[in-house]
Coordinates of C-alpha atoms in Angstrom, one line a residue:
Chain A
M1 CA 27.5 75.2 187.7
R2 CA 29.7 75.1 190.8
E3 CA 28.2 78.2 192.2
T4 CA 24.5 77.0 191.7
R5 CA 25.5 73.8 193.6
Q6 CA 27.0 75.9 196.5
L7 CA 23.8 78.0 196.6
A8 CA 21.6 75.0 196.8
L9 CA 23.7 73.8 199.7
V10 CA 23.2 77.2 201.4
A11 CA 19.5 77.3 200.9
S12 CA 19.0 73.8 202.4
N13 CA 21.3 74.1 205.3
T14 CA 20.7 77.6 206.5
P15 CA 19.1 77.9 210.0
V16 CA 16.6 80.8 209.7
A17 CA 15.9 82.4 213.1
G18 CA 16.0 85.7 214.7
K19 CA 18.0 87.7 212.1
P20 CA 17.3 85.6 209.1
V21 CA 19.3 87.6 206.7
R22 CA 22.5 87.7 208.9
G23 CA 22.3 83.9 209.2
E24 CA 21.9 83.5 205.4
I25 CA 24.7 85.9 204.8
A26 CA 27.0 84.0 207.2
A27 CA 26.2 80.7 205.5
I28 CA 27.2 82.2 202.2
F29 CA 30.3 83.5 203.5
E30 CA 31.1 80.1 204.8
Q31 CA 30.5 78.7 201.3
V32 CA 32.6 81.3 199.5
L33 CA 35.5 81.1 202.1
G34 CA 35.3 77.3 202.6
H35 CA 35.4 77.6 206.5
P36 CA 33.2 78.6 209.3
V37 CA 33.1 82.3 210.3
Q38 CA 31.9 84.3 213.2
I39 CA 30.2 87.4 212.1
T40 CA 28.3 90.4 213.7
D41 CA 26.9 93.5 212.2
G42 CA 30.2 95.2 213.0
T43 CA 32.3 92.6 211.1
D44 CA 34.4 94.4 208.3
I45 CA 34.2 92.4 205.2
V46 CA 37.5 93.1 203.8
E47 CA 39.6 93.6 207.1
D48 CA 38.0 90.9 209.3
L49 CA 37.1 88.3 206.7
G50 CA 40.2 88.7 204.6
L51 CA 38.5 88.9 201.2
D52 CA 40.5 90.4 198.3
S53 CA 38.6 92.3 195.5
L54 CA 38.0 89.2 193.5
G55 CA 36.7 87.4 196.7
V56 CA 34.4 90.4 197.3
M57 CA 33.0 90.1 193.8
N58 CA 32.4 86.5 194.0
F59 CA 30.7 86.8 197.4
V60 CA 28.6 89.6 196.2
M61 CA 27.5 87.6 193.1
A62 CA 26.5 84.7 195.5
I63 CA 24.5 87.1 197.6
E64 CA 22.9 88.3 194.5
D65 CA 21.9 84.9 193.2
F66 CA 20.6 83.8 196.6
Y67 CA 18.3 86.8 197.0
D68 CA 17.6 87.2 193.3
I69 CA 18.7 90.8 193.4
S70 CA 21.3 92.9 191.8
I71 CA 23.4 95.2 194.1
P72 CA 24.5 98.2 192.0
L73 CA 28.2 99.1 192.2
D74 CA 27.5 102.4 194.1
R75 CA 25.6 100.4 196.7
I76 CA 28.5 97.9 197.0
A77 CA 31.0 100.7 197.4
Q78 CA 29.1 101.9 200.5
V79 CA 29.1 98.4 202.1
E80 CA 32.0 98.0 204.7
T81 CA 30.5 95.8 207.3
V82 CA 28.2 92.9 207.6
G83 CA 25.6 95.3 209.0
D84 CA 25.9 97.6 205.9
L85 CA 25.4 94.5 203.6
I86 CA 22.4 93.3 205.6
H87 CA 21.0 96.8 205.3
A88 CA 21.5 97.0 201.5
V89 CA 20.1 93.6 200.9
E90 CA 17.0 94.3 203.0
Q91 CA 16.4 97.6 201.2
L92 CA 16.9 96.1 197.8
R93 CA 14.5 93.1 198.7
S94 CA 11.9 95.6 199.8
G95 CA 12.2 97.5 196.5
V96 CA 13.8 100.7 197.9
P97 CA 15.2 102.5 194.9
A98 CA 19.0 103.1 194.7
Chain B
M1 CA 54.1 109.7 202.2
T2 CA 51.8 112.5 203.2
I3 CA 48.6 113.2 201.2
L4 CA 49.3 109.9 199.4
A5 CA 49.4 107.7 202.6
K6 CA 46.0 106.4 201.5
H7 CA 47.8 104.4 198.9
A8 CA 50.1 102.7 201.4
S9 CA 48.9 99.2 200.5
Y10 CA 49.7 99.8 196.9
K11 CA 53.1 101.2 197.7
L12 CA 53.9 98.2 199.9
A13 CA 53.1 95.8 197.0
Y14 CA 54.9 98.0 194.5
D15 CA 58.0 98.1 196.6
A16 CA 57.9 94.3 197.1
L17 CA 57.8 93.9 193.4
R18 CA 60.7 96.2 192.8
A19 CA 62.7 94.4 195.5
H20 CA 63.1 91.8 192.6
G21 CA 65.3 94.3 190.9
V22 CA 62.7 95.0 188.1
D23 CA 60.0 97.4 187.6
P24 CA 57.6 95.9 185.2
F25 CA 55.4 99.0 185.1
N26 CA 58.2 101.3 184.2
V27 CA 60.3 99.6 181.5
R28 CA 62.7 102.1 179.7
F29 CA 63.6 101.3 176.1
D30 CA 66.7 102.8 174.8
S31 CA 64.9 103.1 171.5
V32 CA 62.2 101.3 169.6
L33 CA 63.5 100.0 166.2
S34 CA 60.4 98.6 164.6
P35 CA 57.0 97.3 165.4
T36 CA 58.7 94.1 166.7
E37 CA 62.0 95.2 168.0
G38 CA 63.4 97.5 170.5
M39 CA 66.7 98.2 172.4
L40 CA 66.6 97.5 176.0
N41 CA 69.6 97.8 178.2
G42 CA 71.7 97.7 175.1
R43 CA 70.2 94.5 174.0
R44 CA 68.0 93.9 171.0
T45 CA 64.7 92.8 172.2
I46 CA 61.7 91.2 170.6
L47 CA 58.4 93.1 171.5
L48 CA 55.7 90.6 172.2
G49 CA 53.5 92.8 174.3
T50 CA 52.7 96.2 172.6
N51 CA 49.2 95.6 171.1
N52 CA 50.7 96.5 167.6
Y53 CA 48.5 94.1 165.9
L54 CA 48.8 95.2 162.3
G55 CA 52.4 96.4 162.7
L56 CA 51.7 99.7 161.1
T57 CA 53.6 102.0 163.4
F58 CA 56.6 102.2 161.0
D59 CA 54.6 102.0 157.9
P60 CA 56.3 104.2 155.4
D61 CA 53.1 105.5 153.9
C62 CA 51.6 106.2 157.4
I63 CA 54.8 108.0 158.4
A64 CA 54.8 110.0 155.2
E65 CA 51.2 111.1 155.7
A66 CA 51.9 112.1 159.2
V67 CA 55.0 114.0 158.2
E68 CA 53.2 115.9 155.4
A69 CA 50.1 116.8 157.7
T70 CA 52.4 118.1 160.3
K71 CA 54.4 120.2 157.9
R72 CA 51.2 121.6 156.3
Q73 CA 49.0 121.9 159.5
G74 CA 51.4 122.2 162.5
T75 CA 52.1 119.9 165.4
G76 CA 48.9 120.3 167.4
T77 CA 45.4 121.9 167.4
T78 CA 46.1 123.6 170.9
G79 CA 42.5 122.9 172.0
S80 CA 39.2 121.3 171.8
R81 CA 37.1 121.1 168.6
I82 CA 34.3 123.1 170.2
A83 CA 36.8 125.9 171.0
N84 CA 39.3 125.8 168.2
G85 CA 37.2 124.3 165.5
S86 CA 37.7 121.0 163.5
Y87 CA 40.4 120.5 160.9
D88 CA 39.3 118.8 157.7
G89 CA 41.3 115.7 158.9
H90 CA 39.0 115.2 161.9
L91 CA 36.0 115.3 159.5
R92 CA 37.4 113.1 156.9
L93 CA 38.4 110.6 159.6
E94 CA 34.9 110.6 161.0
E95 CA 33.4 110.2 157.5
R96 CA 35.9 107.3 156.7
L97 CA 35.1 105.5 159.9
A98 CA 31.4 105.7 159.4
A99 CA 31.8 104.4 155.8
F100 CA 34.0 101.6 157.1
Y101 CA 31.5 100.4 159.6
G102 CA 28.5 101.1 157.3
R103 CA 27.1 103.4 160.0
K104 CA 25.6 107.1 159.7
H105 CA 27.7 108.6 162.4
A106 CA 31.1 108.6 163.7
M107 CA 32.9 110.7 166.5
V108 CA 36.5 110.8 167.2
F109 CA 38.0 111.2 170.7
S110 CA 41.5 112.0 171.8
T111 CA 42.2 108.6 173.3
G112 CA 40.3 105.2 173.5
Y113 CA 40.0 105.7 177.3
Q114 CA 38.3 109.0 176.6
A115 CA 35.9 107.3 173.9
N116 CA 34.6 105.0 176.7
L117 CA 34.6 107.8 179.3
G118 CA 32.6 110.0 177.0
V119 CA 30.3 107.7 175.4
L120 CA 29.2 105.7 178.5
S121 CA 28.7 108.8 180.5
T122 CA 26.5 110.5 177.8
L123 CA 24.5 107.5 176.7
V124 CA 23.1 106.8 180.2
G125 CA 22.7 108.8 183.3
R126 CA 20.8 108.9 186.5
G127 CA 17.8 106.6 186.3
D128 CA 19.3 104.4 183.6
H129 CA 20.9 101.0 184.1
L130 CA 24.4 100.1 182.8
M131 CA 25.1 96.4 182.6
L132 CA 28.8 95.7 182.5
D133 CA 30.8 92.5 181.9
A134 CA 32.6 92.0 185.3
D135 CA 35.9 91.8 183.4
S136 CA 35.5 95.2 181.6
H137 CA 38.4 97.5 181.1
A138 CA 39.1 100.1 183.5
S139 CA 38.0 102.9 181.1
I140 CA 34.6 101.2 181.1
Y141 CA 34.3 101.2 184.8
D142 CA 35.6 104.8 185.0
G143 CA 33.0 105.9 182.3
S144 CA 30.3 104.1 184.2
R145 CA 30.9 106.4 187.3
L146 CA 31.1 109.6 185.4
G147 CA 27.6 109.5 184.1
G148 CA 25.5 108.4 187.3
A149 CA 23.6 105.5 185.8
E150 CA 23.0 102.5 188.1
V151 CA 25.8 100.1 187.4
I152 CA 25.3 96.4 187.5
R153 CA 27.9 93.8 186.8
F154 CA 27.2 90.5 185.2
R155 CA 29.4 87.3 185.2
H156 CA 32.1 87.5 182.6
N157 CA 31.0 86.3 179.3
S158 CA 27.7 84.9 180.7
P159 CA 24.6 85.7 178.8
D160 CA 22.6 83.8 181.3
D161 CA 23.7 85.8 184.1
L162 CA 23.1 89.1 182.1
Y163 CA 19.5 88.0 181.2
K164 CA 18.7 87.2 184.9
R165 CA 20.0 90.7 185.9
L166 CA 17.8 92.4 183.2
R167 CA 14.9 90.4 184.2
R168 CA 15.3 91.6 187.7
L169 CA 15.0 95.0 186.4
A170 CA 11.7 94.4 184.8
G171 CA 9.2 97.2 185.4
S172 CA 11.7 99.7 186.6
P173 CA 12.0 102.8 184.5
G174 CA 15.2 104.0 182.6
E175 CA 17.2 102.7 179.6
R176 CA 19.3 99.6 179.7
L177 CA 22.8 99.6 178.1
I178 CA 24.7 96.4 177.8
V179 CA 28.5 96.9 177.4
V180 CA 30.9 94.1 176.2
E181 CA 34.3 93.9 174.6
G182 CA 35.2 92.2 171.2
I183 CA 38.4 90.7 172.6
Y184 CA 39.1 90.9 176.4
S185 CA 42.6 92.5 176.8
M186 CA 44.1 90.2 179.5
V187 CA 43.5 86.6 178.3
G188 CA 42.3 87.3 174.8
D189 CA 38.9 85.7 175.0
T190 CA 36.0 86.9 172.9
A191 CA 32.4 87.7 174.0
P192 CA 29.7 85.3 173.1
L193 CA 28.1 88.1 171.0
E194 CA 25.4 86.0 169.3
E195 CA 23.9 85.1 172.6
I196 CA 24.3 88.6 174.1
A197 CA 22.6 90.0 170.9
A198 CA 19.8 87.6 171.5
V199 CA 19.4 88.8 175.3
K200 CA 19.5 92.4 174.0
R201 CA 16.7 91.8 171.5
E202 CA 14.6 90.0 174.0
T203 CA 15.0 92.6 176.8
G204 CA 14.8 95.7 174.8
A205 CA 18.2 96.9 175.9
Y206 CA 20.9 98.8 173.9
L207 CA 24.1 97.2 173.1
L208 CA 27.6 98.6 172.9
V209 CA 30.6 96.7 171.9
D210 CA 34.1 97.9 172.7
E211 CA 36.3 96.7 169.6
A212 CA 39.5 98.1 170.9
H213 CA 41.4 94.8 170.5
S214 CA 39.4 93.4 167.7
L215 CA 39.3 96.1 165.2
G216 CA 41.5 95.0 162.2
V217 CA 41.8 91.6 164.0
L218 CA 38.4 89.9 163.7
G219 CA 35.7 89.9 160.9
A220 CA 35.9 89.3 157.2
T221 CA 36.8 93.0 156.7
G222 CA 38.4 93.6 160.0
R223 CA 35.5 95.4 161.5
G224 CA 35.8 93.5 164.7
L225 CA 33.7 90.7 166.7
A226 CA 30.4 92.1 165.8
E227 CA 31.1 91.4 162.0
A228 CA 32.7 87.9 162.8
A229 CA 29.6 87.1 164.9
G230 CA 27.3 88.3 162.2
V231 CA 25.3 90.6 164.6
E232 CA 26.3 94.0 163.5
E233 CA 22.6 95.0 163.1
D234 CA 22.0 94.3 166.9
V235 CA 25.0 96.5 168.0
D236 CA 23.9 100.0 168.5
F237 CA 27.2 101.6 169.4
I238 CA 30.7 100.5 168.5
V239 CA 33.7 102.0 170.4
G240 CA 37.3 101.4 169.4
T241 CA 40.8 102.9 169.4
F242 CA 43.5 103.9 167.0
S243 CA 46.2 103.0 169.3
K244 CA 46.4 99.3 168.6
S245 CA 45.8 98.0 165.2
L246 CA 46.0 101.5 163.6
G247 CA 49.3 102.3 165.3
S248 CA 48.6 105.8 166.5
V249 CA 46.5 107.2 169.3
G250 CA 42.9 108.1 169.6
G251 CA 39.3 106.6 170.0
F252 CA 36.1 106.7 168.3
C253 CA 32.3 105.8 168.4
V254 CA 30.2 104.8 165.5
S255 CA 26.3 104.5 165.5
D256 CA 23.3 104.8 163.5
T257 CA 21.5 106.5 166.4
A258 CA 19.5 109.5 165.0
D259 CA 20.4 112.2 167.5
F260 CA 24.1 111.3 167.5
D261 CA 25.4 114.6 167.0
I262 CA 24.0 116.1 170.2
M263 CA 26.9 114.2 171.9
R264 CA 29.3 116.9 170.5
V265 CA 27.8 119.5 172.9
V266 CA 27.1 117.2 176.0
C267 CA 29.9 114.7 176.0
R268 CA 32.4 116.3 178.3
P269 CA 35.5 114.0 177.6
Y270 CA 35.0 115.1 174.0
M271 CA 34.4 118.7 174.7
F272 CA 37.0 119.6 177.2
T273 CA 40.1 118.1 175.9
A274 CA 42.6 119.0 173.0
S275 CA 41.7 117.3 169.8
L276 CA 44.0 115.0 167.9
P277 CA 47.0 116.6 166.1
P278 CA 47.0 116.7 162.2
G279 CA 49.8 114.2 162.0
V280 CA 47.9 111.6 164.1
I281 CA 44.9 112.0 162.1
A282 CA 46.7 111.6 158.8
S283 CA 48.6 108.5 159.8
T284 CA 45.3 107.0 161.2
L285 CA 43.6 107.6 158.0
E286 CA 46.3 105.9 156.0
A287 CA 46.4 103.1 158.6
L288 CA 42.7 102.5 158.1
H289 CA 43.3 102.4 154.3
K290 CA 45.8 99.7 154.8
L291 CA 43.5 97.9 157.2
E292 CA 40.9 97.8 154.4
T293 CA 43.1 97.1 151.4
Q294 CA 45.5 94.6 152.9
P295 CA 43.7 91.7 154.3
R296 CA 47.1 89.9 154.2
L297 CA 47.9 91.7 157.5
R298 CA 45.0 89.8 159.2
V299 CA 46.0 86.6 157.7
N300 CA 49.8 87.0 158.9
L301 CA 48.5 88.2 162.5
M302 CA 46.3 85.2 162.9
R303 CA 49.0 82.8 161.5
N304 CA 51.4 84.3 164.2
A305 CA 48.8 84.1 166.9
K306 CA 48.1 80.5 166.2
R307 CA 51.8 79.6 166.0
L308 CA 52.4 81.2 169.3
H309 CA 49.3 79.8 171.1
D310 CA 50.0 76.3 169.8
G311 CA 53.7 76.5 170.5
L312 CA 53.1 77.6 174.1
G313 CA 50.5 74.9 174.6
A314 CA 52.9 72.2 173.2
L315 CA 55.6 73.4 175.7
G316 CA 53.0 72.7 178.5
F317 CA 52.1 76.2 179.4
T318 CA 48.5 77.1 180.3
T319 CA 47.2 79.6 177.9
G320 CA 43.8 81.3 177.1
P321 CA 41.2 79.2 175.4
Q322 CA 41.4 80.8 171.9
A323 CA 44.3 81.5 169.6
N324 CA 43.7 85.3 169.4
P325 CA 46.6 88.0 169.1
I326 CA 46.5 88.2 172.8
V327 CA 47.9 85.1 174.2
A328 CA 48.3 85.0 178.1
V329 CA 50.4 82.4 180.0
V330 CA 49.0 81.5 183.3
M331 CA 51.6 81.7 186.1
P332 CA 51.2 79.7 189.4
D333 CA 52.0 82.6 191.7
Q334 CA 53.5 86.1 191.8
E335 CA 56.9 85.1 192.8
M336 CA 57.3 82.9 189.8
A337 CA 55.5 85.3 187.5
V338 CA 58.0 88.2 188.4
T339 CA 61.1 85.9 188.1
F340 CA 59.9 84.5 184.8
W341 CA 59.1 87.8 183.4
K342 CA 62.6 89.2 184.4
M343 CA 64.3 86.2 182.9
L344 CA 62.4 86.6 179.6
L345 CA 63.5 90.2 179.6
E346 CA 67.1 89.4 180.2
S347 CA 66.9 86.9 177.4
G348 CA 65.6 89.6 174.9
L349 CA 61.8 89.0 175.1
Y350 CA 59.5 91.9 176.1
L351 CA 56.0 91.2 177.1
N352 CA 53.5 92.3 179.9
L353 CA 53.5 91.1 183.4
A354 CA 49.8 91.3 184.6
L355 CA 49.2 91.0 188.2
P356 CA 45.9 90.7 190.2
P357 CA 43.7 92.7 190.6
A358 CA 44.1 93.6 186.9
T359 CA 43.8 90.0 186.0
P360 CA 40.5 88.2 185.7
S361 CA 41.3 85.7 188.3
N362 CA 43.8 85.6 191.2
A363 CA 46.6 84.1 188.9
P364 CA 49.3 86.4 187.4
L365 CA 49.7 86.3 183.7
L366 CA 52.6 86.7 181.3
R367 CA 50.5 88.6 178.6
T368 CA 51.7 88.5 175.0
S369 CA 50.4 90.3 172.0
V370 CA 51.3 89.2 168.6
S371 CA 51.7 91.5 165.5
A372 CA 51.2 90.8 161.8
A373 CA 54.8 92.1 161.5
H374 CA 56.4 89.4 163.6
T375 CA 58.4 86.9 161.4
T376 CA 58.0 83.2 161.9
G377 CA 61.6 83.3 163.1
Q378 CA 60.7 85.9 165.8
I379 CA 57.7 83.8 167.0
D380 CA 60.0 80.7 167.2
A381 CA 62.6 82.6 168.9
A382 CA 60.2 83.7 171.5
L383 CA 59.0 80.1 172.1
D384 CA 62.7 79.2 172.4
I385 CA 63.1 81.6 175.2
F386 CA 59.9 80.6 176.9
A387 CA 61.2 77.0 176.8
Q388 CA 64.6 77.9 178.2
V389 CA 63.2 79.9 181.1
G390 CA 60.5 77.4 181.8
R391 CA 63.1 74.7 182.1
N392 CA 65.4 76.7 184.2
L393 CA 62.6 77.6 186.6
N394 CA 61.2 74.1 186.6
C395 CA 57.9 75.7 185.5
L396 CA 56.9 73.2 182.7
P397 CA 55.0 69.9 183.5
A398 CA 57.6 67.0 183.8
D399 CA 56.4 65.1 180.8
R400 CA 56.6 68.1 178.7
R401 CA 60.0 69.2 179.8
R402 CA 61.8 66.6 177.5
A403 CA 59.7 67.8 174.7
G404 CA 60.6 71.4 175.4
G405 CA 64.2 70.3 175.5
V406 CA 64.3 69.5 171.8
V407 CA 62.7 72.8 170.8

């Protein structure tokens, strides 16, 4: 329930311009972390944003819900930076197989 | 640290833990006296964290069978069944397991870990989809990596999230295998198996249930959660272990799947490891017999589980939702958890300290597991120790502290 509400917030508050996926991901990060974040493609999700393994999992599940995709574990393992994540989301949304 | 430098962050955390003067992952018993007692630092200690659900490790008949088989057939098989052949005990145990579950086929593995590794990596491979509950045991995660299937996690115990993820896969080729556990090992909660079976039926997936902690614990005849939930027909594969309720070591898988025996020549964790020694097989067979013929064991187990669960709740501790043989007490932080655990140990009570990331949330847990062999007196003694330590550490809610004081 909690997560559904959060996602509704994300969906309604997200400015979509330029790099839409990055803006959406930043908004989801802010919802999960509970504070504003500055991210670039080079931002390291664990090192720079301070997410522990549980935090990463919650974050990934929020991303999955938002885009209505499932990111397989081997894909998640390859993701280190925000740029990697954007790439994975864009590939999965366009139907590129794992 | 040289080649192991990559584990520096773990070493740091482990060193910080040991700075408390304890090593929760390396407890050394002077001796183990019974299913419920051991000697630790010269002190008689209640064992409340050893998954010995039916208390059969010291059963005289199980011991006698193990001794007799060892005398007759030797201490070990010195190799795998494909290389050194099967002993009659391996085959009898597989027949007995199949009969117990009412299934056509059974396969025995050398550990429960290897059973998951072997079964998961063989049932699904590249191009297939493996749907894992996010709180799955490490053996399930490791097995998922060995086979090359696409692995997708769903939210713990959420049939809706599982359904959503299976729906997203609609149209893509490959088999789907759902994996859940009967009782989850950290907080003792059960899977919502009826709903998960419904998702399985609707989506055409296969369903595997790991009954490691529920064999001999749940169900009218002890077959586990699938029996208790009345959905055995929907469960395609059951995996389990001998190292908990059956008091030995080893793992198994049972199924009605027609081609089951092909696993014996393609399942690497079965093929390339030594088979179980005759003594282990013999005690396991006898323990299975006890499980089937002594329902009193399950009654005692659940009585003890309820007494501990309710007692801890009455003291004001936060526990899991269900009175199952695994009862976990939620600790506010790691500092308190380690101190609490150490004081319990010094008071003669052994249980498991479970720290993140092994726990399902960021909270550390004091994880207990109850046995049918515990006496009511031992459960009450454990509750007394919990109450004393909780009071000493100011870890009980204020309004409950007085109640705790009269325990």
